Amino acid sequence: MPRPLTATIHVDSMQHNLQRARICAPASKIWAVVKANAYGHGLELGMQGFALADGLALIETDNAVRLRALGWIKPILLLEGIFDPTDVALLAEHNIDSAVHCIEQIKMLEYTQLYRPIDVHLKMNTGMNRLGFLPDEYAAAYARLRAIPGIRHITLMTHFANADELEHPRLKIVEQVRRFRLGAAGLLGERSLSNSGGVLQQSVLGDELASDWVRPGIMLYGGTPGGKTAHEFGLRPTMTLASEIIGIQQLQSGDSVGYGSSFQATAPMPVGVVACGYADGYPRHAPHGTPVIVDGVRTTLVGRVSMDMMTVDLSPIPNARVGSKVTLWGDGLPIDEVANAAGTIGYELMCAVAPRVRVQEGRLGTNG
Ligand SMILES: *Cc1c(COP(=O)(O)O)cnc(C)c1O
């Protein structure tokens, strides 16, 4: 028997969440973001779940090519663009769109003969200060791209730093939009603005965020960038990480458990050993009290997470036994809640699921 730890991917939930994004931004085309192996869900399953998206966006050039090999015929976008002059040929060969965020990338495009036209997405830095041209450099970058014969459409693109927090004291989303409008004034091309945070704000900001394209990621995987919960946004979990109890210990008052003996029982209690550890992607820094579900009952992590195992309080589940089902996150336990308890975000948990974890497909509510 394989180890009982599995990540069940709910392709039907991915379809549902994509539909939620459509409802939030009905006038926009959707790039479903499938970077980082579809946020840990697997590229093939991402492609299946988002078959109705208008395009797939990602970071990794090899996976962009792989999407073509897997049969994806709609647009593909490289969100960080190309990394090397030799990547230019790859764009033309596989009909892949590329972000252009710096002068070095423009030079790569200028120096390489394109034997087939390509579409690019010119990125503006509107305050995030990661990638892109400043608003007052933008028109010049646009003109330089426009002068390259092999370039067809230029989409105007920016990225929001605080889309989940409208009243952010340092950088408000409306301020980024204002800078974007200023820098893009008079330039021809479609506009691409919102990540999940922006998509989920459309009901509040409406026209302010209107754009031809949106680029949701986390919301399609049933997580939120912040603000309300996934459930309140009508999103469903797309990944359930589940395992089983593989051992039970009866602690006496004063006994401790695991490395560092960091948890000490103050009364007799049963502790279950779960086949899941940090080598599987479960965060090692998750503290006592992080929620887990055993046999349908909520309980908590106790003691330190080790490489292959973690330990949970079985006091609320007196009938638990070796083989009892454990949900680490997903169905019945929002990933954002586990992430919050562990001092991280749902994004990181999804992306960190390790290669040794068995991945299977299954509908929500039918696994275990
Ligand atoms: C990752 C990414 C997104 C998606 O962000 P979410 O917060 O997951 O919705 C959108 N745009 C760009 C440029 C990205 O890199």
GROMACS .gro file of C-alpha atoms and ligand atoms in nm:
model
  383
    1MET     CA    1   0.000   0.000   0.000
    2PRO     CA    2   0.124   0.350  -0.072
    3ARG     CA    3   0.155   0.594   0.215
    4PRO     CA    4  -0.195   0.725   0.293
    5LEU     CA    5  -0.112   1.092   0.231
    6THR     CA    6  -0.289   1.225  -0.079
    7ALA     CA    7  -0.371   1.558  -0.237
    8THR     CA    8  -0.712   1.524  -0.397
    9ILE     CA    9  -0.768   1.782  -0.668
   10HIS     CA   10  -1.127   1.890  -0.724
   11VAL     CA   11  -1.139   1.980  -1.091
   12ASP     CA   12  -1.511   2.056  -1.063
   13SER     CA   13  -1.431   2.320  -0.797
   14MET     CA   14  -1.175   2.475  -1.030
   15GLN     CA   15  -1.446   2.507  -1.294
   16HIS     CA   16  -1.683   2.655  -1.035
   17ASN     CA   17  -1.427   2.911  -0.916
   18LEU     CA   18  -1.350   3.016  -1.274
   19GLN     CA   19  -1.722   3.078  -1.314
   20ARG     CA   20  -1.711   3.294  -0.997
   21ALA     CA   21  -1.434   3.501  -1.156
   22ARG     CA   22  -1.650   3.542  -1.467
   23ILE     CA   23  -1.938   3.666  -1.254
   24CYS     CA   24  -1.710   3.914  -1.073
   25ALA     CA   25  -1.560   4.049  -1.397
   26PRO     CA   26  -1.821   3.978  -1.665
   27ALA     CA   27  -1.676   4.216  -1.922
   28SER     CA   28  -1.319   4.086  -1.902
   29LYS     CA   29  -1.140   3.797  -2.064
   30ILE     CA   30  -0.965   3.572  -1.814
   31TRP     CA   31  -0.607   3.456  -1.795
   32ALA     CA   32  -0.624   3.165  -1.551
   33VAL     CA   33  -0.288   3.171  -1.375
   34VAL     CA   34  -0.124   2.827  -1.365
   35LYS     CA   35   0.227   2.919  -1.254
   36ALA     CA   36   0.406   2.705  -0.997
   37ASN     CA   37   0.256   2.385  -1.133
   38ALA     CA   38  -0.094   2.536  -1.116
   39TYR     CA   39  -0.038   2.647  -0.757
   40GLY     CA   40   0.063   2.292  -0.672
   41HIS     CA   41  -0.239   2.129  -0.838
   42GLY     CA   42  -0.054   1.996  -1.144
   43LEU     CA   43  -0.042   2.153  -1.487
   44GLU     CA   44  -0.265   1.895  -1.657
   45LEU     CA   45  -0.538   1.928  -1.396
   46GLY     CA   46  -0.507   2.306  -1.412
   47MET     CA   47  -0.555   2.290  -1.786
   48GLN     CA   48  -0.860   2.070  -1.736
   49GLY     CA   49  -1.011   2.285  -1.462
   50PHE     CA   50  -0.963   2.607  -1.657
   51ALA     CA   51  -1.047   2.475  -2.003
   52LEU     CA   52  -1.303   2.754  -2.038
   53ALA     CA   53  -1.057   3.033  -1.955
   54ASP     CA   54  -0.954   3.263  -2.239
   55GLY     CA   55  -0.587   3.189  -2.181
   56LEU     CA   56  -0.341   3.038  -1.934
   57ALA     CA   57  -0.071   3.250  -1.774
   58LEU     CA   58   0.242   3.124  -1.603
   59ILE     CA   59   0.607   3.197  -1.533
   60GLU     CA   60   0.795   2.889  -1.648
   61THR     CA   61   0.896   2.874  -2.015
   62ASP     CA   62   0.926   2.494  -2.014
   63ASN     CA   63   0.575   2.454  -1.881
   64ALA     CA   64   0.443   2.701  -2.139
   65VAL     CA   65   0.581   2.474  -2.409
   66ARG     CA   66   0.440   2.175  -2.224
   67LEU     CA   67   0.092   2.327  -2.233
   68ARG     CA   68   0.114   2.333  -2.611
   69ALA     CA   69   0.230   1.971  -2.612
   70LEU     CA   70  -0.068   1.884  -2.392
   71GLY     CA   71  -0.298   2.034  -2.651
   72TRP     CA   72  -0.378   2.381  -2.517
   73ILE     CA   73  -0.455   2.591  -2.826
   74LYS     CA   74  -0.578   2.915  -2.668
   75PRO     CA   75  -0.337   3.193  -2.567
   76ILE     CA   76  -0.051   3.136  -2.323
   77LEU     CA   77   0.120   3.423  -2.142
   78LEU     CA   78   0.459   3.434  -1.972
   79LEU     CA   79   0.403   3.668  -1.678
   80GLU     CA   80   0.771   3.750  -1.626
   81GLY     CA   81   0.846   3.733  -1.996
   82ILE     CA   82   1.162   3.581  -2.134
   83PHE     CA   83   1.490   3.526  -1.954
   84ASP     CA   84   1.733   3.486  -2.239
   85PRO     CA   85   1.759   3.587  -2.608
   86THR     CA   86   1.713   3.223  -2.711
   87ASP     CA   87   1.363   3.234  -2.559
   88VAL     CA   88   1.246   3.469  -2.835
   89ALA     CA   89   1.241   3.188  -3.091
   90LEU     CA   90   1.037   2.981  -2.850
   91LEU     CA   91   0.767   3.252  -2.835
   92ALA     CA   92   0.727   3.249  -3.212
   93GLU     CA   93   0.752   2.873  -3.247
   94HIS     CA   94   0.483   2.795  -2.987
   95ASN     CA   95   0.275   3.108  -3.024
   96ILE     CA   96   0.331   3.224  -2.666
   97ASP     CA   97   0.263   3.578  -2.545
   98SER     CA   98   0.526   3.743  -2.331
   99ALA     CA   99   0.528   4.015  -2.072
  100VAL     CA  100   0.794   4.278  -2.135
  101HIS     CA  101   0.904   4.452  -1.817
  102CYS     CA  102   1.256   4.584  -1.874
  103ILE     CA  103   1.480   4.734  -2.138
  104GLU     CA  104   1.690   4.415  -2.157
  105GLN     CA  105   1.386   4.221  -2.276
  106ILE     CA  106   1.312   4.486  -2.540
  107LYS     CA  107   1.670   4.448  -2.664
  108MET     CA  108   1.633   4.070  -2.685
  109LEU     CA  109   1.327   4.123  -2.904
  110GLU     CA  110   1.504   4.384  -3.118
  111TYR     CA  111   1.808   4.167  -3.184
  112THR     CA  112   1.624   3.849  -3.274
  113GLN     CA  113   1.457   3.804  -3.608
  114LEU     CA  114   1.097   3.690  -3.546
  115TYR     CA  115   0.983   3.458  -3.820
  116ARG     CA  116   0.625   3.476  -3.696
  117PRO     CA  117   0.450   3.771  -3.524
  118ILE     CA  118   0.406   3.759  -3.147
  119ASP     CA  119   0.191   3.946  -2.895
  120VAL     CA  120   0.347   4.114  -2.595
  121HIS     CA  121   0.222   4.262  -2.268
  122LEU     CA  122   0.407   4.573  -2.169
  123LYS     CA  123   0.426   4.600  -1.794
  124MET     CA  124   0.399   4.926  -1.607
  125ASN     CA  125   0.536   4.968  -1.256
  126THR     CA  126   0.259   5.164  -1.084
  127GLY     CA  127   0.404   5.142  -0.735
  128MET     CA  128   0.467   4.778  -0.659
  129ASN     CA  129   0.830   4.834  -0.760
  130ARG     CA  130   0.897   4.481  -0.865
  131LEU     CA  131   0.873   4.464  -1.244
  132GLY     CA  132   0.786   4.716  -1.513
  133PHE     CA  133   0.851   5.058  -1.660
  134LEU     CA  134   0.758   5.366  -1.463
  135PRO     CA  135   0.456   5.560  -1.592
  136ASP     CA  136   0.677   5.833  -1.741
  137GLU     CA  137   0.903   5.579  -1.919
  138TYR     CA  138   0.613   5.377  -2.048
  139ALA     CA  139   0.526   5.553  -2.375
  140ALA     CA  140   0.889   5.541  -2.486
  141ALA     CA  141   0.910   5.168  -2.415
  142TYR     CA  142   0.584   5.123  -2.604
  143ALA     CA  143   0.717   5.314  -2.906
  144ARG     CA  144   1.034   5.107  -2.911
  145LEU     CA  145   0.833   4.783  -2.905
  146ARG     CA  146   0.598   4.917  -3.171
  147ALA     CA  147   0.896   4.969  -3.400
  148ILE     CA  148   0.987   4.597  -3.392
  149PRO     CA  149   0.842   4.440  -3.708
  150GLY     CA  150   0.755   4.101  -3.555
  151ILE     CA  151   0.543   4.243  -3.275
  152ARG     CA  152   0.169   4.237  -3.331
  153HIS     CA  153  -0.050   4.337  -3.036
  154ILE     CA  154   0.081   4.521  -2.733
  155THR     CA  155  -0.137   4.476  -2.424
  156LEU     CA  156  -0.095   4.731  -2.147
  157MET     CA  157  -0.049   4.564  -1.812
  158THR     CA  158   0.013   4.643  -1.447
  159HIS     CA  159  -0.002   4.452  -1.118
  160PHE     CA  160  -0.160   4.552  -0.787
  161ALA     CA  161   0.028   4.536  -0.458
  162ASN     CA  162  -0.271   4.566  -0.225
  163ALA     CA  163  -0.578   4.456  -0.415
  164ASP     CA  164  -0.714   4.286  -0.104
  165GLU     CA  165  -0.708   4.606   0.103
  166LEU     CA  166  -0.884   4.904  -0.053
  167GLU     CA  167  -0.775   5.149   0.215
  168HIS     CA  168  -0.412   5.045   0.232
  169PRO     CA  169  -0.226   5.331   0.399
  170ARG     CA  170   0.084   5.312   0.173
  171LEU     CA  171  -0.049   5.228  -0.173
  172LYS     CA  172  -0.415   5.216  -0.264
  173ILE     CA  173  -0.539   5.022  -0.562
  174VAL     CA  174  -0.713   5.335  -0.695
  175GLU     CA  175  -0.381   5.520  -0.686
  176GLN     CA  176  -0.218   5.243  -0.891
  177VAL     CA  177  -0.506   5.267  -1.141
  178ARG     CA  178  -0.462   5.645  -1.159
  179ARG     CA  179  -0.090   5.609  -1.235
  180PHE     CA  180  -0.166   5.340  -1.492
  181ARG     CA  181  -0.416   5.560  -1.674
  182LEU     CA  182  -0.167   5.845  -1.679
  183GLY     CA  183   0.120   5.634  -1.815
  184ALA     CA  184  -0.099   5.457  -2.071
  185ALA     CA  185  -0.285   5.765  -2.192
  186GLY     CA  186  -0.321   5.769  -2.570
  187LEU     CA  187  -0.160   5.426  -2.619
  188LEU     CA  188  -0.343   5.172  -2.829
  189GLY     CA  189  -0.397   4.823  -2.689
  190GLU     CA  190  -0.602   4.605  -2.458
  191ARG     CA  191  -0.559   4.653  -2.082
  192SER     CA  192  -0.478   4.385  -1.826
  193LEU     CA  193  -0.512   4.484  -1.463
  194SER     CA  194  -0.649   4.263  -1.187
  195ASN     CA  195  -0.516   3.965  -0.998
  196SER     CA  196  -0.761   3.777  -0.772
  197GLY     CA  197  -0.770   4.065  -0.527
  198GLY     CA  198  -0.871   4.304  -0.804
  199VAL     CA  199  -1.128   4.063  -0.946
  200LEU     CA  200  -1.287   4.021  -0.604
  201GLN     CA  201  -1.300   4.401  -0.563
  202GLN     CA  202  -1.489   4.458  -0.888
  203SER     CA  203  -1.821   4.459  -0.705
  204VAL     CA  204  -1.696   4.750  -0.494
  205LEU     CA  205  -1.482   4.942  -0.742
  206GLY     CA  206  -1.670   4.850  -1.059
  207ASP     CA  207  -1.578   5.072  -1.353
  208GLU     CA  208  -1.261   5.187  -1.185
  209LEU     CA  209  -1.109   4.841  -1.243
  210ALA     CA  210  -1.270   4.770  -1.581
  211SER     CA  211  -1.017   4.609  -1.816
  212ASP     CA  212  -1.007   4.381  -2.118
  213TRP     CA  213  -0.823   4.110  -1.926
  214VAL     CA  214  -0.801   3.995  -1.565
  215ARG     CA  215  -0.544   3.752  -1.425
  216PRO     CA  216  -0.689   3.560  -1.129
  217GLY     CA  217  -0.480   3.293  -0.960
  218ILE     CA  218  -0.547   3.211  -0.596
  219MET     CA  219  -0.926   3.258  -0.615
  220LEU     CA  220  -0.944   2.988  -0.883
  221TYR     CA  221  -0.788   2.750  -0.630
  222GLY     CA  222  -1.037   2.835  -0.358
  223GLY     CA  223  -0.807   3.064  -0.161
  224THR     CA  224  -0.833   3.434  -0.107
  225PRO     CA  225  -0.568   3.703  -0.117
  226GLY     CA  226  -0.719   3.849   0.202
  227GLY     CA  227  -1.035   4.029   0.302
  228LYS     CA  228  -1.335   3.798   0.321
  229THR     CA  229  -1.316   3.420   0.341
  230ALA     CA  230  -1.330   3.193   0.035
  231HIS     CA  231  -1.673   3.076   0.144
  232GLU     CA  232  -1.802   3.433   0.166
  233PHE     CA  233  -1.673   3.493  -0.187
  234GLY     CA  234  -1.852   3.176  -0.306
  235LEU     CA  235  -1.527   2.993  -0.377
  236ARG     CA  236  -1.478   2.620  -0.325
  237PRO     CA  237  -1.163   2.435  -0.215
  238THR     CA  238  -0.977   2.275  -0.506
  239MET     CA  239  -0.725   2.072  -0.309
  240THR     CA  240  -0.784   1.846  -0.010
  241LEU     CA  241  -0.470   1.726   0.161
  242ALA     CA  242  -0.565   1.418   0.359
  243SER     CA  243  -0.389   1.137   0.540
  244GLU     CA  244  -0.447   0.886   0.816
  245ILE     CA  245  -0.357   0.819   1.175
  246ILE     CA  246  -0.070   0.567   1.174
  247GLY     CA  247  -0.012   0.545   1.549
  248ILE     CA  248  -0.167   0.643   1.882
  249GLN     CA  249   0.004   0.727   2.211
  250GLN     CA  250  -0.156   0.777   2.552
  251LEU     CA  251   0.013   1.069   2.723
  252GLN     CA  252   0.006   1.109   3.099
  253SER     CA  253   0.006   1.448   3.267
  254GLY     CA  254   0.359   1.589   3.229
  255ASP     CA  255   0.447   1.377   2.922
  256SER     CA  256   0.568   1.559   2.616
  257VAL     CA  257   0.559   1.471   2.250
  258GLY     CA  258   0.794   1.497   1.954
  259TYR     CA  259   1.124   1.677   1.890
  260GLY     CA  260   1.217   1.940   2.142
  261SER     CA  261   0.938   1.807   2.369
  262SER     CA  262   0.772   2.138   2.294
  263PHE     CA  263   0.423   2.024   2.389
  264GLN     CA  264   0.357   1.896   2.737
  265ALA     CA  265   0.028   1.735   2.844
  266THR     CA  266  -0.135   1.888   3.153
  267ALA     CA  267  -0.375   1.595   3.181
  268PRO     CA  268  -0.394   1.243   3.036
  269MET     CA  269  -0.467   1.261   2.664
  270PRO     CA  270  -0.450   1.045   2.352
  271VAL     CA  271  -0.227   1.171   2.070
  272GLY     CA  272  -0.254   1.057   1.711
  273VAL     CA  273   0.045   1.034   1.477
  274VAL     CA  274  -0.044   1.151   1.126
  275ALA     CA  275   0.149   1.052   0.813
  276CYS     CA  276   0.232   1.403   0.696
  277GLY     CA  277   0.530   1.620   0.774
  278TYR     CA  278   0.731   1.911   0.648
  279ALA     CA  279   0.890   1.698   0.375
  280ASP     CA  280   0.538   1.675   0.234
  281GLY     CA  281   0.493   2.051   0.236
  282TYR     CA  282   0.312   2.088   0.567
  283PRO     CA  283   0.462   2.397   0.735
  284ARG     CA  284   0.708   2.304   1.007
  285HIS     CA  285   0.638   2.628   1.190
  286ALA     CA  286   0.266   2.547   1.237
  287PRO     CA  287   0.213   2.589   1.612
  288HIS     CA  288   0.008   2.389   1.864
  289GLY     CA  289  -0.353   2.474   1.798
  290THR     CA  290  -0.335   2.466   1.418
  291PRO     CA  291  -0.664   2.303   1.312
  292VAL     CA  292  -0.693   1.952   1.163
  293ILE     CA  293  -0.992   1.723   1.118
  294VAL     CA  294  -0.988   1.361   1.239
  295ASP     CA  295  -1.283   1.138   1.148
  296GLY     CA  296  -1.486   1.449   1.071
  297VAL     CA  297  -1.413   1.614   1.407
  298ARG     CA  298  -1.202   1.928   1.444
  299THR     CA  299  -0.902   1.905   1.665
  300THR     CA  300  -0.554   2.056   1.674
  301LEU     CA  301  -0.192   1.995   1.611
  302VAL     CA  302   0.024   1.932   1.919
  303GLY     CA  303   0.402   1.919   1.931
  304ARG     CA  304   0.645   1.997   1.653
  305VAL     CA  305   0.584   1.897   1.295
  306SER     CA  306   0.861   1.658   1.195
  307MET     CA  307   0.981   1.552   0.850
  308ASP     CA  308   0.733   1.270   0.789
  309MET     CA  309   0.487   1.294   1.076
  310MET     CA  310   0.289   1.526   1.291
  311THR     CA  311   0.093   1.469   1.609
  312VAL     CA  312  -0.263   1.570   1.691
  313ASP     CA  313  -0.480   1.585   2.000
  314LEU     CA  314  -0.729   1.296   1.992
  315SER     CA  315  -0.918   1.396   2.311
  316PRO     CA  316  -1.225   1.509   2.112
  317ILE     CA  317  -1.221   1.183   1.908
  318PRO     CA  318  -1.208   0.898   2.162
  319ASN     CA  319  -1.293   0.640   1.896
  320ALA     CA  320  -1.006   0.739   1.667
  321ARG     CA  321  -0.786   0.445   1.569
  322VAL     CA  322  -0.500   0.364   1.337
  323GLY     CA  323  -0.648   0.424   0.993
  324SER     CA  324  -0.873   0.715   1.099
  325LYS     CA  325  -0.903   0.976   0.824
  326VAL     CA  326  -0.727   1.307   0.874
  327THR     CA  327  -0.787   1.624   0.674
  328LEU     CA  328  -0.496   1.868   0.680
  329TRP     CA  329  -0.676   2.125   0.463
  330GLY     CA  330  -0.938   2.149   0.192
  331ASP     CA  331  -1.278   1.986   0.217
  332GLY     CA  332  -1.427   2.106   0.549
  333LEU     CA  333  -1.113   2.294   0.653
  334PRO     CA  334  -1.028   2.608   0.451
  335ILE     CA  335  -0.664   2.625   0.353
  336ASP     CA  336  -0.661   2.995   0.449
  337GLU     CA  337  -0.753   2.901   0.804
  338VAL     CA  338  -0.462   2.657   0.833
  339ALA     CA  339  -0.233   2.912   0.669
  340ASN     CA  340  -0.341   3.183   0.915
  341ALA     CA  341  -0.275   2.957   1.210
  342ALA     CA  342   0.069   2.876   1.069
  343GLY     CA  343   0.158   3.239   0.999
  344THR     CA  344   0.158   3.204   0.622
  345ILE     CA  345  -0.080   3.226   0.326
  346GLY     CA  346  -0.279   2.964   0.137
  347TYR     CA  347  -0.064   3.029  -0.171
  348GLU     CA  348   0.247   2.902   0.002
  349LEU     CA  349   0.081   2.588   0.137
  350MET     CA  350  -0.057   2.490  -0.205
  351CYS     CA  351   0.268   2.553  -0.385
  352ALA     CA  352   0.473   2.366  -0.128
  353VAL     CA  353   0.300   2.029  -0.162
  354ALA     CA  354   0.595   1.799  -0.227
  355PRO     CA  355   0.645   1.564  -0.521
  356ARG     CA  356   0.622   1.259  -0.297
  357VAL     CA  357   0.258   1.337  -0.212
  358ARG     CA  358   0.025   1.125  -0.424
  359VAL     CA  359  -0.208   1.338  -0.636
  360GLN     CA  360  -0.548   1.209  -0.735
  361GLU     CA  361  -0.856   1.362  -0.882
  362GLY     CA  362  -1.184   1.360  -0.694
  363ARG     CA  363  -1.497   1.560  -0.645
  364LEU     CA  364  -1.546   1.771  -0.336
  365GLY     CA  365  -1.718   1.588  -0.052
  366THR     CA  366  -1.661   1.240  -0.191
  367ASN     CA  367  -1.313   1.167  -0.061
  368GLY     CA  368  -1.308   0.989   0.274
  369LIG     C1  369   0.071   3.542  -0.984
  369LIG     C2  370   0.020   3.654  -1.065
  369LIG     C3  371  -0.117   3.680  -1.073
  369LIG     C4  372  -0.220   3.603  -0.992
  369LIG     O1  373  -0.220   3.650  -0.860
  369LIG     P1  374  -0.327   3.597  -0.752
  369LIG     O2  375  -0.305   3.682  -0.633
  369LIG     O3  376  -0.292   3.455  -0.726
  369LIG     O4  377  -0.460   3.612  -0.814
  369LIG     C5  378  -0.159   3.780  -1.156
  369LIG     N1  379  -0.070   3.856  -1.227
  369LIG     C6  380   0.062   3.836  -1.220
  369LIG     C7  381   0.154   3.921  -1.297
  369LIG     C8  382   0.112   3.735  -1.138
  369LIG     O5  383   0.244   3.713  -1.131
   0.00000   0.00000   0.00000
